[in-house]
Short mmCIF file of C-alpha atoms in Angstrom, two decimals:
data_model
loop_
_atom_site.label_atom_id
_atom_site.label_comp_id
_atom_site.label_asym_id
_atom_site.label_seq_id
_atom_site.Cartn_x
_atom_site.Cartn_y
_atom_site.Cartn_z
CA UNK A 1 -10.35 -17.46 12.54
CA UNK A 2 -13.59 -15.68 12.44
CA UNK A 3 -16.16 -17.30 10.18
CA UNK A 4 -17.25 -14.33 8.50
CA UNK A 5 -13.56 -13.72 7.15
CA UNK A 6 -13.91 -15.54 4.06
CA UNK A 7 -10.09 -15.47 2.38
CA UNK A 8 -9.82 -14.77 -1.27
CA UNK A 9 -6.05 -15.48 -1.25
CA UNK A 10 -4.92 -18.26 -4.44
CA UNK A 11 -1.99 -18.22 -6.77
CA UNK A 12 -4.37 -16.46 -9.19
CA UNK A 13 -4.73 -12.66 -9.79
CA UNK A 14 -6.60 -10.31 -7.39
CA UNK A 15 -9.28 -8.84 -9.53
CA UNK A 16 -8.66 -5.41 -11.17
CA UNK A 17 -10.44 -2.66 -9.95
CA UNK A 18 -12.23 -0.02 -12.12
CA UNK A 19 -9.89 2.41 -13.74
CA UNK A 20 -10.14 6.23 -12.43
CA UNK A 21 -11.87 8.05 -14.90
CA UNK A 22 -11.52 11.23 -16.64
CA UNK A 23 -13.86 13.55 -14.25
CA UNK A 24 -14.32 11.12 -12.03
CA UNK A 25 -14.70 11.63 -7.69
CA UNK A 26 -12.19 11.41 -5.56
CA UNK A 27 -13.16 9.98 -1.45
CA UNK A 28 -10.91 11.48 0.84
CA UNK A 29 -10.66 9.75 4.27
CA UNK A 30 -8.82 9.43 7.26
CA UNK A 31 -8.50 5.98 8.57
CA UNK A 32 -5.43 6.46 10.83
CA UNK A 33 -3.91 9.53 12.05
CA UNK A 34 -5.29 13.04 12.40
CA UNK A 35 -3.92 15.95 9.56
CA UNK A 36 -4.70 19.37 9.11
CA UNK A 37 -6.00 19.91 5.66
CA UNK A 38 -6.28 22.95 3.58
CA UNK A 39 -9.80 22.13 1.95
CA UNK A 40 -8.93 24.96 -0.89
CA UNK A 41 -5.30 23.83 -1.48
CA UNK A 42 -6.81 20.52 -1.91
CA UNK A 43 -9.50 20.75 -4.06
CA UNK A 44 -7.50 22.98 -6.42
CA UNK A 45 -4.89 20.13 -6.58
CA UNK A 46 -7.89 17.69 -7.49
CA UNK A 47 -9.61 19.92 -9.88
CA UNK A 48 -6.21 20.75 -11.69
CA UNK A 49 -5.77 17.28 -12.66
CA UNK A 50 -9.56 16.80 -13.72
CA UNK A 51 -10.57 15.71 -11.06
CA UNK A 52 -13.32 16.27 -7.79
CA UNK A 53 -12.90 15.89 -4.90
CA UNK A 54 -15.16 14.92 -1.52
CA UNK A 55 -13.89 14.84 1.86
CA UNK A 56 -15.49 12.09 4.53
CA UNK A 57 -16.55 13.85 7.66
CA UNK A 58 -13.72 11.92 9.51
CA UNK A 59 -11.11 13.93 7.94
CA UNK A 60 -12.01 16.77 9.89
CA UNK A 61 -12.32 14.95 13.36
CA UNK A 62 -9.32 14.23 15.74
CA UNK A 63 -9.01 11.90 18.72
CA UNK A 64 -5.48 12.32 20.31
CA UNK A 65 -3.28 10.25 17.80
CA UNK A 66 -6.58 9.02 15.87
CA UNK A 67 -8.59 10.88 13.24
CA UNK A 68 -11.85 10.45 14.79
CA UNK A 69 -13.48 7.29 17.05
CA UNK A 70 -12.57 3.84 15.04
CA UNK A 71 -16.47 4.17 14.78
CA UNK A 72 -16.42 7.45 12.69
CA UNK A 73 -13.11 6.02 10.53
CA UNK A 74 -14.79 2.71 9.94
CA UNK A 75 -17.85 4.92 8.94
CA UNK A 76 -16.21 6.47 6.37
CA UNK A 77 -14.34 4.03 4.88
CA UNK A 78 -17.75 1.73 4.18
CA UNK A 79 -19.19 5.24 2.68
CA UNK A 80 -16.52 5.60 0.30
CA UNK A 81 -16.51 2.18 -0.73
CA UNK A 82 -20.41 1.66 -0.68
CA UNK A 83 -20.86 4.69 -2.42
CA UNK A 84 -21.05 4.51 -6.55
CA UNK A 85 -20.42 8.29 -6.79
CA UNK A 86 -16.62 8.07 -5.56
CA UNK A 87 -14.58 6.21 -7.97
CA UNK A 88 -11.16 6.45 -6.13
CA UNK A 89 -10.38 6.27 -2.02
CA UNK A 90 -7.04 8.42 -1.25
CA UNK A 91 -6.11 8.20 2.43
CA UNK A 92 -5.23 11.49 4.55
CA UNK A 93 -1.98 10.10 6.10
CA UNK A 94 -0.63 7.16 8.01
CA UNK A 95 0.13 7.44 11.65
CA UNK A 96 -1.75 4.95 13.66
CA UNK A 97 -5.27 3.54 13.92
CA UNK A 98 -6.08 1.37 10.85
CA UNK A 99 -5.26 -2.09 12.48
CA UNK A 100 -8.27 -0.62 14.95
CA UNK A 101 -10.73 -0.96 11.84
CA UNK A 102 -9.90 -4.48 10.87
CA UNK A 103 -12.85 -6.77 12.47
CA UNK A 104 -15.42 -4.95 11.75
CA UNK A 105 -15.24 -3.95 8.16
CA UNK A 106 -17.35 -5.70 5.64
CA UNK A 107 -15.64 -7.08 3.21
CA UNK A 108 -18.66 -8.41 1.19
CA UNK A 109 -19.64 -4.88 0.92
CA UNK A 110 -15.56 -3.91 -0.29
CA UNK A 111 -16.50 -6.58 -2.87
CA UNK A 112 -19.64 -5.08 -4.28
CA UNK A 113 -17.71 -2.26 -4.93
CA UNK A 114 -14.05 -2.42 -5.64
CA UNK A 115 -12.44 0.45 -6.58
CA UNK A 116 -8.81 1.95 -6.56
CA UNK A 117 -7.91 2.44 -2.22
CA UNK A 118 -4.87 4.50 -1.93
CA UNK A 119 -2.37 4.69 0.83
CA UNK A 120 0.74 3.98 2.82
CA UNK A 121 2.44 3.31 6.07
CA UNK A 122 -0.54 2.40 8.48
CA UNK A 123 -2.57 1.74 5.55
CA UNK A 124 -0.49 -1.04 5.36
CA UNK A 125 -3.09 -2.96 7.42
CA UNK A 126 -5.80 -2.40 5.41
CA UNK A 127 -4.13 -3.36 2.40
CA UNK A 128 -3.34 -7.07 3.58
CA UNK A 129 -7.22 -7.28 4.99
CA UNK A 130 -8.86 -6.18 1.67
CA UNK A 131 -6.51 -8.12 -0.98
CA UNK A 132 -7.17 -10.85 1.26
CA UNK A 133 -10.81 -10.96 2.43
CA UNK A 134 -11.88 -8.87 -0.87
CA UNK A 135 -10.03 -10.16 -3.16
CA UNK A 136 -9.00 -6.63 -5.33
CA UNK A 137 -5.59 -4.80 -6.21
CA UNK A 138 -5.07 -1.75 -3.87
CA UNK A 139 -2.71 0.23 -4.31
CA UNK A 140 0.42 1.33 -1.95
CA UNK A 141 1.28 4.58 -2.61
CA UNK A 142 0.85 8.31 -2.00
CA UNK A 143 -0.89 9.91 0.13
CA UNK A 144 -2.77 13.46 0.31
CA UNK A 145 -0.90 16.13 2.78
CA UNK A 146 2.67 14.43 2.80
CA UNK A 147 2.82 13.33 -0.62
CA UNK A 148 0.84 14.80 -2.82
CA UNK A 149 0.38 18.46 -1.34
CA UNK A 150 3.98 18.03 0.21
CA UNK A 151 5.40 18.63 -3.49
CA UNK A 152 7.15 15.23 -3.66
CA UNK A 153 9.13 15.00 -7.05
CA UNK A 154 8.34 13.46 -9.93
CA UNK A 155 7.11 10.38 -10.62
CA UNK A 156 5.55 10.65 -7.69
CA UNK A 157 2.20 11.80 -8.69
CA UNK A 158 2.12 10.71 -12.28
CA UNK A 159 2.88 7.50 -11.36
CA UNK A 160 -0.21 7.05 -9.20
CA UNK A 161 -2.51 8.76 -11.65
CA UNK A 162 -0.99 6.76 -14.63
CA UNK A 163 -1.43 3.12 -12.42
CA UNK A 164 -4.91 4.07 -11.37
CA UNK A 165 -6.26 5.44 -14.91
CA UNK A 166 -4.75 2.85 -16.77
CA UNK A 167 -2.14 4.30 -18.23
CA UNK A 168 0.52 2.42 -16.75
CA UNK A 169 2.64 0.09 -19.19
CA UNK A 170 3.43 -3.47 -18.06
CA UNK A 171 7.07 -2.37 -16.66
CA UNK A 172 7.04 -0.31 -13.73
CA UNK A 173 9.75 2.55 -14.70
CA UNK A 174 11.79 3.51 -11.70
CA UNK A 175 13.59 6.76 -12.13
CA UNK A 176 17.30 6.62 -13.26
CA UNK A 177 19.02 9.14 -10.53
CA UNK A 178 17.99 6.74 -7.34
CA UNK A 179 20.15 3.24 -8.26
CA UNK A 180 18.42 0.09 -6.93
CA UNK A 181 20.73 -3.19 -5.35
CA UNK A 182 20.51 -6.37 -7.09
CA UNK A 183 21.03 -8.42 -3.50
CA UNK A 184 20.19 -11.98 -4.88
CA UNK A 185 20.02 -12.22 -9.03
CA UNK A 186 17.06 -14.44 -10.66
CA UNK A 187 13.32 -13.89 -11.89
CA UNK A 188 10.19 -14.95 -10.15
CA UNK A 189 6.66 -13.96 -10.61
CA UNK A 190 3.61 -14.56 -7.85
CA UNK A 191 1.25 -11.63 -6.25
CA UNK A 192 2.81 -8.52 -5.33
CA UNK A 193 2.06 -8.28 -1.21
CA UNK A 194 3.28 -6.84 2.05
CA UNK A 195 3.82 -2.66 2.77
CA UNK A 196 5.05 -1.51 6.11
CA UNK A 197 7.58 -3.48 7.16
CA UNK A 198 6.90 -2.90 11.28
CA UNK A 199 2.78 -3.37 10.42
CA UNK A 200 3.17 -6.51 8.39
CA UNK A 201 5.10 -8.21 11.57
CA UNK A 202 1.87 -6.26 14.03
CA UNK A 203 -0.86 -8.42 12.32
CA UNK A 204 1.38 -11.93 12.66
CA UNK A 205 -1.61 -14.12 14.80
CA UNK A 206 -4.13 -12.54 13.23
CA UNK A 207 -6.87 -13.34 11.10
CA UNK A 208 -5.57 -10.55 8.89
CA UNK A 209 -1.60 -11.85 8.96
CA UNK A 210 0.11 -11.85 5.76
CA UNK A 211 -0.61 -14.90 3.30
CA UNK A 212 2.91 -15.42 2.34
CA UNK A 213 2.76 -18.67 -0.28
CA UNK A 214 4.17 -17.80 -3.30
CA UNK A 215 4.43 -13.82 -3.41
CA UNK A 216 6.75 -10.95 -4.25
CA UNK A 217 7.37 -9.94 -0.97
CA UNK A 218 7.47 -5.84 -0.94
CA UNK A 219 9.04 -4.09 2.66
CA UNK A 220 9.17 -0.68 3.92
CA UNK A 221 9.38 1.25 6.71
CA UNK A 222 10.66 4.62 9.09
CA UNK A 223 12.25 5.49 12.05
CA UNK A 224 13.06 2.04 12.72
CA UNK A 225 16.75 1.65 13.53
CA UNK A 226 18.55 -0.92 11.84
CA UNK A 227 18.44 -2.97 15.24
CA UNK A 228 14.68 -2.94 14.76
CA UNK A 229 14.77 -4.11 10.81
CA UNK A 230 16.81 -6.84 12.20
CA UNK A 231 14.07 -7.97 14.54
CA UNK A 232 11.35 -7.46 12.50
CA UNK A 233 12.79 -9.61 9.56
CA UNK A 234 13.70 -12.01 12.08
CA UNK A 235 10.33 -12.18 13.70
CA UNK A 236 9.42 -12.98 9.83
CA UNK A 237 11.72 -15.79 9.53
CA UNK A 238 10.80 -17.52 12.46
CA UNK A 239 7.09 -17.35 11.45
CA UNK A 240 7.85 -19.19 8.40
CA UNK A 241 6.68 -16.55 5.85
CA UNK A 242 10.01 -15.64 4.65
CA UNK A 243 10.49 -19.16 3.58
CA UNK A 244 7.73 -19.03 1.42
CA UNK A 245 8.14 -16.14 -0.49
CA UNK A 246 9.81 -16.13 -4.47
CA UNK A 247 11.11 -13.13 -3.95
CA UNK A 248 11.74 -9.78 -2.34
CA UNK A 249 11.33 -6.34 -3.35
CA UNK A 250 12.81 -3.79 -0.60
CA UNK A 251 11.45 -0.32 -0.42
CA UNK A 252 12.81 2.81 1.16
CA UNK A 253 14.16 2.66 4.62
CA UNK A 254 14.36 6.06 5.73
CA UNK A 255 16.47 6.94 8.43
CA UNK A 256 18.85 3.90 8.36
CA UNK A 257 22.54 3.58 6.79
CA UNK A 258 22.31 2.11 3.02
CA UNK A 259 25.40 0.08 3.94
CA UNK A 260 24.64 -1.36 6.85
CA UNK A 261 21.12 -1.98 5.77
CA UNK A 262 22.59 -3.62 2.21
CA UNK A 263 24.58 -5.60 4.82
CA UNK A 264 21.74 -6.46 6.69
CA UNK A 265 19.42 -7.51 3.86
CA UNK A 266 22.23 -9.69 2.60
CA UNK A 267 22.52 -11.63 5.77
CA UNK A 268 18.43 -12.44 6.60
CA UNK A 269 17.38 -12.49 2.57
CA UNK A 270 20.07 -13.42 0.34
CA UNK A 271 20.56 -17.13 1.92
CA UNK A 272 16.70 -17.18 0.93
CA UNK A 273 17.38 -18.36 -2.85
CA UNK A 274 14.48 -16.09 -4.40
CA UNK A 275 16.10 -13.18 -6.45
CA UNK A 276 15.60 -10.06 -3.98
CA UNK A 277 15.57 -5.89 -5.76
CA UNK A 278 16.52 -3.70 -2.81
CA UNK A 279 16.34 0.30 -3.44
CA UNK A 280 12.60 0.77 -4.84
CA UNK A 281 11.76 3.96 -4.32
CA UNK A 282 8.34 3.48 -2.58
CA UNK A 283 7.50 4.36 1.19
CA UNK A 284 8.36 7.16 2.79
CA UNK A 285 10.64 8.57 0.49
CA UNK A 286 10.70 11.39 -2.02
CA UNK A 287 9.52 10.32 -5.08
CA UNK A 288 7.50 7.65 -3.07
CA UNK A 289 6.44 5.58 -6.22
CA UNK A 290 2.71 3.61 -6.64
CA UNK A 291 2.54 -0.64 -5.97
CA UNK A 292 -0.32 -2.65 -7.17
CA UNK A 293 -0.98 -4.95 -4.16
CA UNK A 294 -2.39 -8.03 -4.75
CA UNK A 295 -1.63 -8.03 -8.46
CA UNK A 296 0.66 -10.74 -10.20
CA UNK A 297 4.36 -8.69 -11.25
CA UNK A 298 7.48 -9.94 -12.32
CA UNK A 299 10.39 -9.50 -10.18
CA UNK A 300 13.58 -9.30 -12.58
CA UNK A 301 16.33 -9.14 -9.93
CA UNK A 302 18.87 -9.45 -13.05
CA UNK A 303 17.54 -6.39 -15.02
CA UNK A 304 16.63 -4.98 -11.93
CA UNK A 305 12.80 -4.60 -13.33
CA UNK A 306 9.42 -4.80 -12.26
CA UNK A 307 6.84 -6.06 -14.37
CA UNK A 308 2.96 -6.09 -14.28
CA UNK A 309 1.65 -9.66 -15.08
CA UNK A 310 -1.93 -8.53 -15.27
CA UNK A 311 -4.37 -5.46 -15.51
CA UNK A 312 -4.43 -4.12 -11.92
CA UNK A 313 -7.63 -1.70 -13.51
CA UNK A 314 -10.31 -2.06 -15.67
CA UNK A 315 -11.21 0.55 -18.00
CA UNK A 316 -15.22 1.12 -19.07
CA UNK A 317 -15.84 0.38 -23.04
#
């Protein structure tokens, strides 16, 4: 591994981040994919909720299937973090591009100023770099165009603003009409971890591959076939991080059968012995609900529950 990744990965918690305040700036950036964004639609969203908004100059550049040169997206991403003015990153979209970013962000300079990063999908990769090489809770969940201007229902939105702001309780309510799948019963707690099912196994070799020991493994993914979830947790397996894990939280899985996929979860995580939750309504689904990643939960496979295990913000006195 590179010498100037420094892991911050232990059993412990992953430091809070400063809470979003009332007022407060949001960053927008692009690190993956290019969008189209309706600056006015936008900022009235934002400034409905209390908030402001700034948009990166990436957001408005495009580069085939990238927003902008990895040079302009890297850019960005140190701006909003270096910068004391935002207090809150939300990413543009997914799509493709952040693993491109990976070596050459400084983390030391993500430490010096931790604050709430928000995204999905792609964003997956940036996620397991910064909990692990910065050490703070990020946060999977929505993002701008698709989520947030796409009108996803509710919790979607509160349920970001209330994690971020602090006004999330300790148990994470998931909404009554979408039933989750006890696959393998029992309790375990350890650091919340993973995202994108498909980008978690693209970073395996890497100096910014999943740490596995001892987490709550959370998947998700889209447009995979189920013969492709099949490879991908078997890919998993036989890298030994499946075998490490105390147990599994499933997300959505758009686009495959929920029977076959039950079926299929069964087979490659049930034999684990780690209580595994499957249904979660986070990815890209509608509501697409907010994760703390990086932050100690409680996976109650029995109650079918998850439970914060530590303040994943900080809020100012």
């Amino acid at each position: 591994m590179n010498s100037r990744f420094t892991a911050q990965v232990s059993d412990k918690a992953h430091g809070a981040v400063p809470a979003l305040r009332a007022g407060g700036v949001i960053g927008l950036i692009a690190p993956a994919g290019p969008a189209e964004l309706d600056l006015h639609l936008a900022t009235q969203w934002i400034q409905a909720r209390g908030y402001q908004l700034r948009v990166f100059p990436g957001v408005w550049e495009k580069d085939g299937y990238l927003a902008g040169a990895d040079a302009i997206r890297l850019h960005d991403l140190h701006d909003a973090f270096a910068d004391d003015s935002i207090d809150a990153i939300l990413c543009m979209r997914g799509g493709y591009g952040s693993p491109r970013l990976l070596d050459g962000i400084d983390f030391e300079l993500l430490k010096r100023h931790p604050k709430p990063f928000i995204g999905y999908s792609d964003i997956t990769a940036l996620h397991l770099a910064i909990t692990r090489y910065a050490g703070f809770v990020t946060f999977h969940g929505p993002m701008l165009n698709a989520d947030l201007l796409g009108n996803k229902q509710a919790p979607t939105e509160s349920s970001l603003l209330d994690m971020i702001s602090g006004r999330q309780g300790a148990v994470l309510t998931h909404p009554a009409a979408f039933a989750l799948t006890t696959v393998a019963p029992g309790v375990a707690s350890g650091r919340l971890l993973g995202g994108n099912l498909a980008m978690i196994c693209g970073t395996l070799g890497t100096a910014f591959e999943l740490d596995a020991d001892g987490i709550i493994l959370f998947i998700e993914d889209v447009n995979e076939p189920l013969y492709r979830i099949d490879r991908l947790l078997t890919q998993l397996r036989l890298a030994g991080k499946l075998a490490r894990v105390r147990g599994v939280l499933v997300g959505d899985v758009a686009g495959v059968d929920t029977q076959a996929l039950m079926r299929l979860i069964g087979q490659e995580l049930g034999p684990l012995g780690v209580p595994v939750l499957a249904g979660w309504r986070s990815g890209h689904c509608d509501p697409n609900l907010t994760l703390p990643m990086g932050a100690l939960v409680r996976l109650d496979a029995d109650n079918q529950q998850l439970v914060l295990e530590q303040d994943v913000v900080s809020i100012a006195p």
